[in-house]
């Protein structure tokens, strides 16, 4: 049985991609600073979202997009399938990496480095320059590499790449700071809940959907994109993801400006519903950067209302 939805003020148990010291925990701490609420770490995005669907937690903070590496596949795929979930908020976290090791291990002794795949992709340049022979060992998160090094016993790598707080939490030595190849790297995290009361429109909102085509045909993607263009709706992210049904079968994960209660967004969603096999609505929520859309002439709520009144008069 699906647990009942909760409104935002009823959320008390929050999950996040753990362990302690991940950038995801930093995002959750930034979003929810209230005392008396549980923040529970999970070993993977799938585990956190499964717990949410089961009702074990009220919401989950998970990474969805990185300014260097793009979309986080585990999150995109989990949100596109299974029981529906919705995004109710987002947080942007600047990413700073350190290289850490157990006390007494010098930089020149590092032969293997453990971290998450997205983190490794963002430090490849530094590694190539300073540790060109180092072998990469994947871990479930950046903090997981620090946690492994912080425990006694054998570990599969000599050093880890993580957030500074994770290295400090585990009592590790920081061998190098600010090792990211892009100093302006940012990761976007989303707070996900079961469907319930939508966040109110703020004028600076974002909506997320997943679109499934009826079939693969020439101009199919253009047909979808036209639904946004003709209504003046700006997309902020567009990614294709395999559905797993067959080779060449893809769905499209899209973020765009506006709230479902905005007239132009509502008209866009109706247009998409007409031409798609399925439109999975993943929520409308305030933008973390506060950016407001620049509505072109003819695309404001008033413009849509006047057009609807005009048509109603003709039909009368």
Short mmCIF file of C-alpha atoms in Angstrom, two decimals:
data_model
loop_
_atom_site.label_atom_id
_atom_site.label_comp_id
_atom_site.label_asym_id
_atom_site.label_seq_id
_atom_site.Cartn_x
_atom_site.Cartn_y
_atom_site.Cartn_z
CA UNK A 1 0.00 0.00 0.00
CA UNK A 2 1.34 3.46 -0.96
CA UNK A 3 1.85 5.70 2.09
CA UNK A 4 -0.22 8.92 2.12
CA UNK A 5 1.47 12.08 0.81
CA UNK A 6 2.64 14.77 3.22
CA UNK A 7 2.62 18.54 2.86
CA UNK A 8 6.01 20.34 3.16
CA UNK A 9 5.43 21.34 6.80
CA UNK A 10 4.83 17.71 7.74
CA UNK A 11 8.26 16.50 6.62
CA UNK A 12 10.30 15.27 9.59
CA UNK A 13 12.41 12.36 8.30
CA UNK A 14 14.90 13.23 5.57
CA UNK A 15 17.13 10.80 3.73
CA UNK A 16 20.24 11.67 1.75
CA UNK A 17 23.01 10.03 -0.23
CA UNK A 18 25.50 9.18 2.50
CA UNK A 19 27.56 8.44 4.40
CA UNK A 20 28.27 11.43 6.62
CA UNK A 21 30.24 14.17 4.92
CA UNK A 22 28.87 13.93 1.38
CA UNK A 23 28.06 17.01 -0.63
CA UNK A 24 24.47 15.72 -0.50
CA UNK A 25 24.48 16.04 3.28
CA UNK A 26 25.74 19.60 2.87
CA UNK A 27 22.82 20.30 0.52
CA UNK A 28 20.29 18.85 2.98
CA UNK A 29 21.78 20.79 5.89
CA UNK A 30 21.48 23.98 3.81
CA UNK A 31 17.85 23.25 2.93
CA UNK A 32 16.73 22.03 6.36
CA UNK A 33 18.43 23.68 9.32
CA UNK A 34 15.53 23.06 11.73
CA UNK A 35 16.23 21.09 14.90
CA UNK A 36 14.38 17.95 15.88
CA UNK A 37 14.29 16.39 12.42
CA UNK A 38 16.01 13.18 11.38
CA UNK A 39 18.65 13.24 8.64
CA UNK A 40 19.32 9.64 7.63
CA UNK A 41 22.17 8.55 5.29
CA UNK A 42 21.64 5.91 2.58
CA UNK A 43 24.28 4.05 0.62
CA UNK A 44 22.93 4.93 -2.82
CA UNK A 45 20.42 7.13 -4.62
CA UNK A 46 18.25 4.09 -5.34
CA UNK A 47 18.24 3.11 -1.65
CA UNK A 48 17.18 6.60 -0.58
CA UNK A 49 14.37 6.84 -3.14
CA UNK A 50 13.20 3.29 -2.39
CA UNK A 51 12.92 4.20 1.29
CA UNK A 52 10.93 7.28 0.30
CA UNK A 53 8.53 5.24 -1.83
CA UNK A 54 8.10 2.76 1.02
CA UNK A 55 7.24 5.53 3.49
CA UNK A 56 10.30 4.99 5.69
CA UNK A 57 11.26 8.65 5.19
CA UNK A 58 9.29 11.75 4.21
CA UNK A 59 11.74 13.24 1.68
CA UNK A 60 15.15 12.53 0.14
CA UNK A 61 17.94 14.85 -0.99
CA UNK A 62 19.76 13.46 -4.03
CA UNK A 63 22.15 14.87 -6.67
CA UNK A 64 20.63 15.40 -10.11
CA UNK A 65 23.04 17.54 -12.14
CA UNK A 66 26.65 18.69 -12.13
CA UNK A 67 27.87 21.73 -14.03
CA UNK A 68 30.85 19.73 -15.35
CA UNK A 69 29.56 16.17 -15.77
CA UNK A 70 25.89 16.83 -16.51
CA UNK A 71 23.00 14.72 -15.25
CA UNK A 72 23.32 12.10 -12.51
CA UNK A 73 22.08 8.92 -14.21
CA UNK A 74 21.04 7.09 -11.04
CA UNK A 75 18.72 9.91 -10.03
CA UNK A 76 17.30 10.57 -13.49
CA UNK A 77 16.54 6.89 -14.09
CA UNK A 78 14.98 6.29 -10.68
CA UNK A 79 12.68 9.31 -11.04
CA UNK A 80 11.65 8.24 -14.55
CA UNK A 81 10.42 4.82 -13.39
CA UNK A 82 8.62 3.24 -10.45
CA UNK A 83 5.98 4.84 -8.26
CA UNK A 84 5.71 8.59 -8.95
CA UNK A 85 7.76 11.04 -6.90
CA UNK A 86 7.98 14.82 -7.18
CA UNK A 87 10.69 17.41 -6.66
CA UNK A 88 9.74 20.05 -4.09
CA UNK A 89 12.99 22.01 -3.86
CA UNK A 90 16.55 22.35 -5.12
CA UNK A 91 19.90 23.39 -3.68
CA UNK A 92 23.11 24.44 -5.46
CA UNK A 93 26.39 23.47 -3.77
CA UNK A 94 29.82 24.71 -4.94
CA UNK A 95 32.13 21.71 -5.19
CA UNK A 96 35.59 21.72 -3.60
CA UNK A 97 37.66 18.54 -3.53
CA UNK A 98 40.63 17.49 -1.40
CA UNK A 99 42.93 14.50 -1.65
CA UNK A 100 43.12 12.75 1.73
CA UNK A 101 44.88 9.73 3.22
CA UNK A 102 45.52 8.03 6.52
CA UNK A 103 48.00 9.87 8.77
CA UNK A 104 51.57 9.05 7.81
CA UNK A 105 50.87 8.36 4.11
CA UNK A 106 52.78 10.87 1.94
CA UNK A 107 51.65 12.04 -1.48
CA UNK A 108 54.43 10.17 -3.30
CA UNK A 109 53.20 6.87 -1.78
CA UNK A 110 49.74 7.13 -3.33
CA UNK A 111 49.21 4.48 -6.02
CA UNK A 112 45.41 4.09 -5.89
CA UNK A 113 42.67 6.68 -5.33
CA UNK A 114 39.08 5.99 -4.33
CA UNK A 115 36.12 8.29 -5.01
CA UNK A 116 32.78 8.60 -6.82
CA UNK A 117 32.88 8.55 -10.62
CA UNK A 118 31.58 12.13 -10.93
CA UNK A 119 34.29 13.37 -8.59
CA UNK A 120 37.02 11.49 -10.45
CA UNK A 121 35.91 13.10 -13.72
CA UNK A 122 36.33 16.52 -12.10
CA UNK A 123 39.90 15.92 -10.84
CA UNK A 124 41.39 14.03 -13.81
CA UNK A 125 43.53 16.99 -14.85
CA UNK A 126 45.05 17.41 -11.40
CA UNK A 127 45.65 13.67 -11.12
CA UNK A 128 47.29 13.56 -14.53
CA UNK A 129 49.69 16.28 -13.49
CA UNK A 130 50.50 15.19 -9.91
CA UNK A 131 49.72 11.45 -9.77
CA UNK A 132 49.82 10.27 -13.39
CA UNK A 133 50.31 6.60 -12.43
CA UNK A 134 47.53 6.50 -9.83
CA UNK A 135 44.75 3.97 -10.42
CA UNK A 136 41.13 4.99 -9.91
CA UNK A 137 38.96 2.85 -7.58
CA UNK A 138 35.19 3.64 -7.71
CA UNK A 139 33.20 4.17 -4.50
CA UNK A 140 29.48 4.81 -3.89
CA UNK A 141 30.13 8.42 -2.87
CA UNK A 142 33.02 10.79 -2.17
CA UNK A 143 32.42 10.47 1.57
CA UNK A 144 32.48 6.67 1.30
CA UNK A 145 36.14 6.85 0.28
CA UNK A 146 36.95 8.95 3.35
CA UNK A 147 34.89 6.66 5.60
CA UNK A 148 36.76 3.59 4.35
CA UNK A 149 40.12 5.23 5.03
CA UNK A 150 38.94 6.29 8.47
CA UNK A 151 38.24 2.73 9.57
CA UNK A 152 40.95 0.30 10.73
CA UNK A 153 41.94 -2.59 8.50
CA UNK A 154 42.78 -3.02 4.85
CA UNK A 155 41.26 -0.79 2.21
CA UNK A 156 41.40 -1.02 -1.60
CA UNK A 157 42.99 2.41 -2.12
CA UNK A 158 45.71 4.60 -0.62
CA UNK A 159 43.93 7.96 -0.81
CA UNK A 160 40.47 9.38 -1.39
CA UNK A 161 38.91 12.39 -3.13
CA UNK A 162 36.15 13.99 -1.07
CA UNK A 163 34.80 17.17 0.48
CA UNK A 164 37.02 18.79 3.12
CA UNK A 165 34.41 18.10 5.82
CA UNK A 166 34.49 14.36 5.09
CA UNK A 167 38.27 14.23 5.52
CA UNK A 168 38.04 16.13 8.81
CA UNK A 169 35.21 13.92 10.07
CA UNK A 170 37.37 10.82 9.61
CA UNK A 171 40.57 12.30 11.06
CA UNK A 172 42.44 12.00 7.75
CA UNK A 173 45.44 13.94 6.50
CA UNK A 174 44.71 16.33 3.63
CA UNK A 175 47.48 15.84 1.08
CA UNK A 176 46.22 18.48 -1.37
CA UNK A 177 43.39 21.04 -1.40
CA UNK A 178 41.25 22.50 -4.20
CA UNK A 179 42.18 19.77 -6.65
CA UNK A 180 39.15 20.21 -8.89
CA UNK A 181 39.89 21.04 -12.51
CA UNK A 182 37.07 23.60 -12.61
CA UNK A 183 37.02 26.08 -9.74
CA UNK A 184 33.43 27.11 -10.54
CA UNK A 185 31.99 23.57 -10.46
CA UNK A 186 28.54 23.33 -8.88
CA UNK A 187 26.27 20.37 -8.21
CA UNK A 188 22.51 20.72 -8.15
CA UNK A 189 20.60 18.65 -5.60
CA UNK A 190 16.85 18.11 -5.44
CA UNK A 191 14.60 17.37 -2.50
CA UNK A 192 12.16 14.65 -3.55
CA UNK A 193 8.89 13.67 -1.84
CA UNK A 194 5.82 11.60 -2.52
CA UNK A 195 3.09 13.44 -4.47
CA UNK A 196 1.11 15.83 -2.31
CA UNK A 197 0.67 19.58 -2.03
CA UNK A 198 2.67 21.49 -4.65
CA UNK A 199 4.94 24.34 -3.58
CA UNK A 200 3.22 27.66 -4.29
CA UNK A 201 4.36 29.66 -7.33
CA UNK A 202 7.03 32.24 -6.53
CA UNK A 203 7.58 33.77 -9.97
CA UNK A 204 11.04 32.16 -10.00
CA UNK A 205 10.15 28.51 -10.47
CA UNK A 206 11.23 25.44 -12.37
CA UNK A 207 9.28 22.40 -13.59
CA UNK A 208 10.69 18.94 -14.33
CA UNK A 209 9.13 16.30 -16.60
CA UNK A 210 10.09 13.07 -18.33
CA UNK A 211 8.69 12.59 -21.84
CA UNK A 212 8.12 9.25 -23.56
CA UNK A 213 7.51 9.21 -27.31
CA UNK A 214 4.82 7.07 -28.93
CA UNK A 215 7.32 5.90 -31.53
CA UNK A 216 10.64 6.83 -33.09
CA UNK A 217 10.05 8.91 -36.22
CA UNK A 218 11.66 11.72 -38.18
CA UNK A 219 11.01 15.03 -36.45
CA UNK A 220 9.83 13.36 -33.24
CA UNK A 221 12.09 15.39 -30.96
CA UNK A 222 11.27 18.57 -32.86
CA UNK A 223 7.58 17.87 -32.27
CA UNK A 224 8.23 17.82 -28.52
CA UNK A 225 10.43 20.92 -28.53
CA UNK A 226 7.86 22.92 -30.49
CA UNK A 227 5.44 22.60 -27.58
CA UNK A 228 7.85 24.72 -25.53
CA UNK A 229 8.94 27.12 -28.25
CA UNK A 230 5.51 28.27 -29.44
CA UNK A 231 4.49 29.11 -25.85
CA UNK A 232 7.69 30.94 -24.94
CA UNK A 233 8.84 28.40 -22.35
CA UNK A 234 12.61 28.21 -21.87
CA UNK A 235 14.22 24.85 -21.17
CA UNK A 236 17.14 24.82 -18.71
CA UNK A 237 18.10 21.14 -19.12
CA UNK A 238 17.42 18.49 -21.76
CA UNK A 239 18.85 14.97 -21.54
CA UNK A 240 18.00 11.70 -23.23
CA UNK A 241 18.04 8.49 -21.20
CA UNK A 242 17.60 4.90 -22.45
CA UNK A 243 14.29 3.35 -21.41
CA UNK A 244 15.83 -0.14 -21.29
CA UNK A 245 13.08 -1.54 -23.50
CA UNK A 246 15.17 -1.84 -26.68
CA UNK A 247 18.25 -0.45 -28.37
CA UNK A 248 17.49 3.10 -29.51
CA UNK A 249 14.52 3.53 -27.15
CA UNK A 250 14.97 6.78 -25.23
CA UNK A 251 12.98 9.12 -23.00
CA UNK A 252 13.73 12.80 -22.41
CA UNK A 253 14.31 14.36 -18.99
CA UNK A 254 13.63 18.10 -19.12
CA UNK A 255 13.73 21.07 -16.75
CA UNK A 256 12.07 24.29 -17.85
CA UNK A 257 11.23 27.69 -16.42
CA UNK A 258 7.86 28.27 -14.80
CA UNK A 259 5.28 26.62 -12.54
CA UNK A 260 2.49 24.22 -13.47
CA UNK A 261 0.00 26.89 -12.36
CA UNK A 262 1.41 29.36 -14.92
CA UNK A 263 -0.81 29.55 -17.99
CA UNK A 264 1.98 29.03 -20.52
CA UNK A 265 3.30 26.02 -18.58
CA UNK A 266 -0.15 24.50 -18.33
CA UNK A 267 -0.68 24.95 -22.07
CA UNK A 268 2.74 23.40 -22.73
CA UNK A 269 1.95 20.36 -20.61
CA UNK A 270 -1.36 19.88 -22.41
CA UNK A 271 0.44 20.06 -25.75
CA UNK A 272 3.00 17.50 -24.61
CA UNK A 273 0.26 15.21 -23.33
CA UNK A 274 -1.33 15.24 -26.80
CA UNK A 275 1.83 14.23 -28.66
CA UNK A 276 3.58 11.96 -26.11
CA UNK A 277 2.82 8.42 -25.07
CA UNK A 278 3.43 9.51 -21.46
CA UNK A 279 4.31 12.70 -19.64
CA UNK A 280 5.69 12.05 -16.16
CA UNK A 281 5.31 15.24 -14.12
CA UNK A 282 8.12 15.50 -11.56
CA UNK A 283 7.08 18.71 -9.87
CA UNK A 284 7.18 22.51 -9.92
CA UNK A 285 9.36 24.14 -7.28
CA UNK A 286 11.31 27.35 -6.51
CA UNK A 287 14.58 27.84 -8.36
CA UNK A 288 17.65 27.88 -6.15
CA UNK A 289 19.20 30.75 -8.09
CA UNK A 290 16.04 32.89 -7.96
CA UNK A 291 16.08 33.38 -11.74
CA UNK A 292 12.82 34.69 -13.19
CA UNK A 293 11.68 33.88 -16.74
CA UNK A 294 11.48 36.66 -19.30
CA UNK A 295 8.04 36.15 -20.82
CA UNK A 296 7.94 37.09 -24.49
CA UNK A 297 5.03 39.23 -25.75
CA UNK A 298 1.98 37.01 -26.09
CA UNK A 299 3.08 34.42 -23.50
CA UNK A 300 2.11 35.99 -20.16
CA UNK A 301 -0.79 34.66 -18.06
CA UNK A 302 -2.81 37.76 -19.04
CA UNK A 303 -2.17 37.06 -22.73
CA UNK A 304 -3.44 33.49 -22.37
CA UNK A 305 -6.47 34.68 -20.35
CA UNK A 306 -7.40 37.26 -23.00
CA UNK A 307 -7.06 34.67 -25.75
CA UNK A 308 -9.26 32.23 -23.84
CA UNK A 309 -11.90 34.92 -23.23
CA UNK A 310 -11.86 35.81 -26.92
CA UNK A 311 -12.41 32.16 -27.91
CA UNK A 312 -15.18 31.75 -25.32
CA UNK A 313 -16.95 34.80 -26.78
CA UNK A 314 -16.70 33.33 -30.28
CA UNK A 315 -18.17 30.03 -29.11
CA UNK A 316 -20.99 31.77 -27.30
#
